[in-house]
N, CA and C atoms as an extended XYZ file, in Angstrom:
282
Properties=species:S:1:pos:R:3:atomname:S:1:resname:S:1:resid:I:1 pbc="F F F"
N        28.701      -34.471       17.913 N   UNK     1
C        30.097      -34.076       17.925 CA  UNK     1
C        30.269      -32.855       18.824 C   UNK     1
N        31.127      -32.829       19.379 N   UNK     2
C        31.614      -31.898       20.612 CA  UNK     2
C        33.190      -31.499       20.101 C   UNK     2
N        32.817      -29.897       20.175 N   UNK     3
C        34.316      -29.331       19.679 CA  UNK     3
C        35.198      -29.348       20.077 C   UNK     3
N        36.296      -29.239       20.208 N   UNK     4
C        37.601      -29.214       20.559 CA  UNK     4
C        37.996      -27.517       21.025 C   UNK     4
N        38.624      -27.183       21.766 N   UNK     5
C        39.042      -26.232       21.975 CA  UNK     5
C        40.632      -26.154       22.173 C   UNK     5
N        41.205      -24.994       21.222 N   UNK     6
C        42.589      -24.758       21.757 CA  UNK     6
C        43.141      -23.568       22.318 C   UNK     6
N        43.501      -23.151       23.233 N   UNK     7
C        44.151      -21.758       23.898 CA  UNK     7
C        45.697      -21.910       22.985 C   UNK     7
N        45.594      -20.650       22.739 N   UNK     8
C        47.079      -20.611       21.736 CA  UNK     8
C        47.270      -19.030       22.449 C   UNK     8
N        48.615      -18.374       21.926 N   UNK     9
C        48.978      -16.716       22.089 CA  UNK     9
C        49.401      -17.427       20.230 C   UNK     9
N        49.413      -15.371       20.077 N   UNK    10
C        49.571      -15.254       18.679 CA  UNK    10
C        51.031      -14.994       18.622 C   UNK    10
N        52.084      -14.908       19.710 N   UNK    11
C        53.542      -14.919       19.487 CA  UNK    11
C        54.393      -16.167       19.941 C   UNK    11
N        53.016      -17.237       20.078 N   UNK    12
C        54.087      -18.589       20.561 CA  UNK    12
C        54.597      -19.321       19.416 C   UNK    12
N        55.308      -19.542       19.417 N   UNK    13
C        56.137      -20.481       18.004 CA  UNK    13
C        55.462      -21.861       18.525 C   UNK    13
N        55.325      -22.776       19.319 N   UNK    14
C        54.949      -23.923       19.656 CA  UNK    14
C        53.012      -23.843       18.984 C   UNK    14
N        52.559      -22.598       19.051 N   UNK    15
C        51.169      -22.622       19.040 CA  UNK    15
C        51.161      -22.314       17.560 C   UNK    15
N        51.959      -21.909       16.493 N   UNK    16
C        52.243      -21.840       15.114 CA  UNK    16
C        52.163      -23.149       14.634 C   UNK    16
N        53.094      -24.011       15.053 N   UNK    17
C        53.120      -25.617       15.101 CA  UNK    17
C        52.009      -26.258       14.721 C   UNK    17
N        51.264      -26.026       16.034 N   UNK    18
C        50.119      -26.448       16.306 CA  UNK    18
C        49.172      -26.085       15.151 C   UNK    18
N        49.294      -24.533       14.687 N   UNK    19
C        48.484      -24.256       13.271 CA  UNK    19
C        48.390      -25.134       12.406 C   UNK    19
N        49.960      -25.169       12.420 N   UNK    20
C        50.370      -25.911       10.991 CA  UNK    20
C        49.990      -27.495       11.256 C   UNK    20
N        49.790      -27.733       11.872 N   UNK    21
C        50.086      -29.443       12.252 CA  UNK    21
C        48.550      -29.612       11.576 C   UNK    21
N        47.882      -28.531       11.844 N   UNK    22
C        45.994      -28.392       12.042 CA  UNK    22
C        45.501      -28.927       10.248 C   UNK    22
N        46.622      -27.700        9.840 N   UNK    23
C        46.423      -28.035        8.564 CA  UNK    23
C        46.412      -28.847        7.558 C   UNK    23
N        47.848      -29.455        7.976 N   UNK    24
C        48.146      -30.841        7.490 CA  UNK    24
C        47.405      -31.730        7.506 C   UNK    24
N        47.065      -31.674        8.799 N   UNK    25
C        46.116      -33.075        9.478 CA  UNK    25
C        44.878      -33.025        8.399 C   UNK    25
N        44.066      -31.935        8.536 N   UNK    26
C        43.385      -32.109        7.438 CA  UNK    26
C        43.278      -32.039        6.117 C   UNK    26
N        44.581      -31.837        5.467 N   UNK    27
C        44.927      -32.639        4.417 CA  UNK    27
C        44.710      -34.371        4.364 C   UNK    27
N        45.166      -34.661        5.312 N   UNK    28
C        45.519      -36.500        5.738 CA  UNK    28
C        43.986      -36.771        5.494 C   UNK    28
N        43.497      -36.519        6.167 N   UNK    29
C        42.162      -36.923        5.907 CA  UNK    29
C        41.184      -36.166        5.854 C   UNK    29
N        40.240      -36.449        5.377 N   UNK    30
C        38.793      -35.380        5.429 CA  UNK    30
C        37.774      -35.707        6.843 C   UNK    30
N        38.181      -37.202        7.278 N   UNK    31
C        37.277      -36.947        8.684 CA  UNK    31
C        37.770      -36.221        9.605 C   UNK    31
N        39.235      -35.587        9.802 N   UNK    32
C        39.282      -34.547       10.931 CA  UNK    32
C        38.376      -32.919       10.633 C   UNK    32
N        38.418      -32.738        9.065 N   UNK    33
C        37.234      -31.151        8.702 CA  UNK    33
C        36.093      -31.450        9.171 C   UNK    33
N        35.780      -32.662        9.823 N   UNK    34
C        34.165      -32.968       10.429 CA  UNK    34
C        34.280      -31.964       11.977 C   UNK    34
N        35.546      -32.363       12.534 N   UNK    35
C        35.583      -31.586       14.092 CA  UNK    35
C        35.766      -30.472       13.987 C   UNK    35
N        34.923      -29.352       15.167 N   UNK    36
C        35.088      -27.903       14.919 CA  UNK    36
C        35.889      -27.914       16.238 C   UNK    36
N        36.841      -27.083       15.322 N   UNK    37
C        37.935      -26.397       16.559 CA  UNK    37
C        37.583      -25.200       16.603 C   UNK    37
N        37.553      -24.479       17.674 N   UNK    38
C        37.573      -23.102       18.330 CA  UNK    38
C        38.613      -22.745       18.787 C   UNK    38
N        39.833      -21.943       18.192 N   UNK    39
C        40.876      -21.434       18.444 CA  UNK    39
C        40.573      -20.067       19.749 C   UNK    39
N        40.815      -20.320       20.591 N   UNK    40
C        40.844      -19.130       21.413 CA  UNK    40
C        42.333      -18.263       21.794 C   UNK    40
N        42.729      -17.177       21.596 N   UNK    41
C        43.430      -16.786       21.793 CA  UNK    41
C        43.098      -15.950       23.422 C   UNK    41
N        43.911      -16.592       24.331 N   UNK    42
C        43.934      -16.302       25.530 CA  UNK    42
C        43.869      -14.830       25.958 C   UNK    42
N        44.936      -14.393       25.596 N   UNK    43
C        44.650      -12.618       25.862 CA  UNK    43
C        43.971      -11.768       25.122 C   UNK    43
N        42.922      -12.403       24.212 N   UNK    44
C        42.072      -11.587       23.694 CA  UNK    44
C        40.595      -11.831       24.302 C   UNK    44
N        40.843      -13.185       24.603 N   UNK    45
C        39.544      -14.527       25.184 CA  UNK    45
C        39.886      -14.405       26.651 C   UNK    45
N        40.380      -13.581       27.522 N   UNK    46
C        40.801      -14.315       28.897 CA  UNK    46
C        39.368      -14.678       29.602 C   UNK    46
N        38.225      -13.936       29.276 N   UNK    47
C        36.969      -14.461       29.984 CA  UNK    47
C        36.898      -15.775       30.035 C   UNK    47
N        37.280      -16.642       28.382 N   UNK    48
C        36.925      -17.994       28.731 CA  UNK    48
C        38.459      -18.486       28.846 C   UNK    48
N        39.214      -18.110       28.738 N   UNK    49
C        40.814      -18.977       29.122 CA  UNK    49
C        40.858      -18.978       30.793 C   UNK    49
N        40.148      -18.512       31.398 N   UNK    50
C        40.208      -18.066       32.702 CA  UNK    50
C        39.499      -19.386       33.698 C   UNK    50
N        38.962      -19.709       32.803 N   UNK    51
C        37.732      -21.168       33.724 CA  UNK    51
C        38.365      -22.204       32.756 C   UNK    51
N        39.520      -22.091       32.109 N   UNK    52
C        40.406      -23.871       31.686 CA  UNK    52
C        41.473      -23.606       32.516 C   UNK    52
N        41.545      -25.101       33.750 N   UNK    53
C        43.201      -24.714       34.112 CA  UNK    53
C        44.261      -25.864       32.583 C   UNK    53
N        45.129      -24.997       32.601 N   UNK    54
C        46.257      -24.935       32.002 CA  UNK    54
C        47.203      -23.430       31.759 C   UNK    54
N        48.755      -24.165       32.261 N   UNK    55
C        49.762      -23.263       32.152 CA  UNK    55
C        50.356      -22.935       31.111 C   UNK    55
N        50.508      -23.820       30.339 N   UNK    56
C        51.174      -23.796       28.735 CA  UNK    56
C        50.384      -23.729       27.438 C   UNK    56
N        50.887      -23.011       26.419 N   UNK    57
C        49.912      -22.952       25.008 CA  UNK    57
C        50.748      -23.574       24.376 C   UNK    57
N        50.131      -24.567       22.954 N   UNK    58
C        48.798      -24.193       23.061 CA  UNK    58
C        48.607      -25.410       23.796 C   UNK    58
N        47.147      -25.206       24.582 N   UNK    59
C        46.689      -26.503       25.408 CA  UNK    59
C        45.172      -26.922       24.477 C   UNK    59
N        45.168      -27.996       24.925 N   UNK    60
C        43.817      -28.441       23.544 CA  UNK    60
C        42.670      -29.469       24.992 C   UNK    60
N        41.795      -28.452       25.122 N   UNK    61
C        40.716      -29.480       25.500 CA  UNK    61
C        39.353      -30.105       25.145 C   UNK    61
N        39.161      -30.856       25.394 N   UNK    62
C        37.486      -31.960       24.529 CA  UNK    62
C        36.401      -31.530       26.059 C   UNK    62
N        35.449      -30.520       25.402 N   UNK    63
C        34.496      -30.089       26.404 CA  UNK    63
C        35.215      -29.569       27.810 C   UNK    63
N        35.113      -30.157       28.868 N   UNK    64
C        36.112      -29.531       30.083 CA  UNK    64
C        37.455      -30.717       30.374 C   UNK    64
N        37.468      -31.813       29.870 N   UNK    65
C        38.614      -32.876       29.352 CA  UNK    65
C        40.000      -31.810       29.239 C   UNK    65
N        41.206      -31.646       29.742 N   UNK    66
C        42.071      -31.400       28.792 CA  UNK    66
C        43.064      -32.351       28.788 C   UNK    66
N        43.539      -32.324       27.659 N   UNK    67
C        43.720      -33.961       26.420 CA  UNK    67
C        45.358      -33.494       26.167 C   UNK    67
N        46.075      -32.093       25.979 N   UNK    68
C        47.049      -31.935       25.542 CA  UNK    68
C        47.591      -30.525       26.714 C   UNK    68
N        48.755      -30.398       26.497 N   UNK    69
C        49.384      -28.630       27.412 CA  UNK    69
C        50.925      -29.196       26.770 C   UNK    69
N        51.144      -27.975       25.929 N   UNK    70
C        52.675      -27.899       25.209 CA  UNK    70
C        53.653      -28.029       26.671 C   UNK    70
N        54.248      -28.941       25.915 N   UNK    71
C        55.905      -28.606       27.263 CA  UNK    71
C        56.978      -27.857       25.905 C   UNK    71
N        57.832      -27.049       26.449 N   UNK    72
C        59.035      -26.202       25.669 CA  UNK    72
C        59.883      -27.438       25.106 C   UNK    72
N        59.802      -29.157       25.612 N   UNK    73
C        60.741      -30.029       25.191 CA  UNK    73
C        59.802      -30.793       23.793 C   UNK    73
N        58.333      -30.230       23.189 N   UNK    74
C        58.018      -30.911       22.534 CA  UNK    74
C        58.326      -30.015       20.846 C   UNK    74
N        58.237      -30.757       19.979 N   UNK    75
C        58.459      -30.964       18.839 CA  UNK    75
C        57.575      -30.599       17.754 C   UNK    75
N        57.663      -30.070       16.624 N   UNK    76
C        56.483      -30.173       15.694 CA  UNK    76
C        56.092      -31.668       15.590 C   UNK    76
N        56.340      -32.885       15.407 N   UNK    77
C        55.723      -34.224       15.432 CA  UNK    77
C        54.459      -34.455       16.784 C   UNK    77
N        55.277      -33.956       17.832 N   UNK    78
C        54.736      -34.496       18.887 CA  UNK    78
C        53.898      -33.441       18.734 C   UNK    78
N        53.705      -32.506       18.803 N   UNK    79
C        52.310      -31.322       19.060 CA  UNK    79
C        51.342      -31.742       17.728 C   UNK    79
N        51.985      -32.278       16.723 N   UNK    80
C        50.644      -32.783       15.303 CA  UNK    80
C        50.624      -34.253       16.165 C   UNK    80
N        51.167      -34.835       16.590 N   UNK    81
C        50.547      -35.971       16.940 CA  UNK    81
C        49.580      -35.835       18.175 C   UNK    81
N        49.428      -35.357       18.885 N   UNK    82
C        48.890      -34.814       20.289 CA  UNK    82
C        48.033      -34.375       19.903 C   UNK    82
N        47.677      -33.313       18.876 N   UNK    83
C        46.371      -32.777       18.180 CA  UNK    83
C        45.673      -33.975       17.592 C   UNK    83
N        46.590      -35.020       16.418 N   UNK    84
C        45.900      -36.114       16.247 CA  UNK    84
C        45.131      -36.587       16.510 C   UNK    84
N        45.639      -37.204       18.117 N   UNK    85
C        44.823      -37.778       19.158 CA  UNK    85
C        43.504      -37.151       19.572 C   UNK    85
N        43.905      -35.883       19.704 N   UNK    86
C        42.433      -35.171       19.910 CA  UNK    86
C        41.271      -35.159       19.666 C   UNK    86
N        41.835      -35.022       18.087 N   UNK    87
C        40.805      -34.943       16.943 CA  UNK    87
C        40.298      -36.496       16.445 C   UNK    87
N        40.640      -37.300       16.858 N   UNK    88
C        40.220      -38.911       17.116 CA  UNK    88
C        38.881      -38.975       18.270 C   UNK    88
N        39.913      -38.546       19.327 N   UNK    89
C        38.621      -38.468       20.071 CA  UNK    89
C        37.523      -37.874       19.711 C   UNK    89
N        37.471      -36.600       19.097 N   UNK    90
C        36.107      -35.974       18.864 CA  UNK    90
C        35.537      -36.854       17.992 C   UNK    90
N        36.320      -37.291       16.754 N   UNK    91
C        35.486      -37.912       16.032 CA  UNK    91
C        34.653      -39.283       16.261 C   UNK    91
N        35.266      -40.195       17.702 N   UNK    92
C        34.820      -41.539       18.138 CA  UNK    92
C        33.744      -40.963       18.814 C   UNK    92
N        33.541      -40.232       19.494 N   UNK    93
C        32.224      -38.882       20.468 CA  UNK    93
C        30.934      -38.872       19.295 C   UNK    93
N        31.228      -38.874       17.751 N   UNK    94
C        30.257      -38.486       17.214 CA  UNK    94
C        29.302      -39.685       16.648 C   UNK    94
């Protein structure tokens, strides 16, 4: 299994979402608590936010893959579903 990584800021409302979506999700099931996510917060992390391109948080990538990048037109559904997907992939990887 290969982790997931997400670049978030700690004042984005879209990257709160994304918390919450995290949580839920693993409520839904217990095979997403199998994938380790590494939350990086960009301006604390810029060493490693610096070698992922992406413009928007939070962005979610699988090893150097990136799989998701928030647009301002998406939704709490669509950012838990987009993580979904993610976390599918890691788990078909293992």
């Amino acid at each position: 299994m290969r982790e997931i990584k997400i670049f978030y800021l700690e004042s984005c409302p879209y990257c709160q979402k994304a918390m919450d979506a995290v949580q839920e999700l693993k409520t839904e099931s217990s095979d997403y608590e199998k994938v380790n996510i590494e939350w990086i917060e960009e301006t604390i992390q810029p060493e490693i936010a610096d070698n992922y391109d992406y413009y928007r948080v939070p962005s979610i990538f699988y090893g150097e893959e990136k799989l998701y990048e928030c647009s301002p037109r998406d939704d709490y559904n669509e950012i838990k579903w987009q993580i979904k997907n993610a976390l599918k992939t890691a788990i078909s990887d293992m």
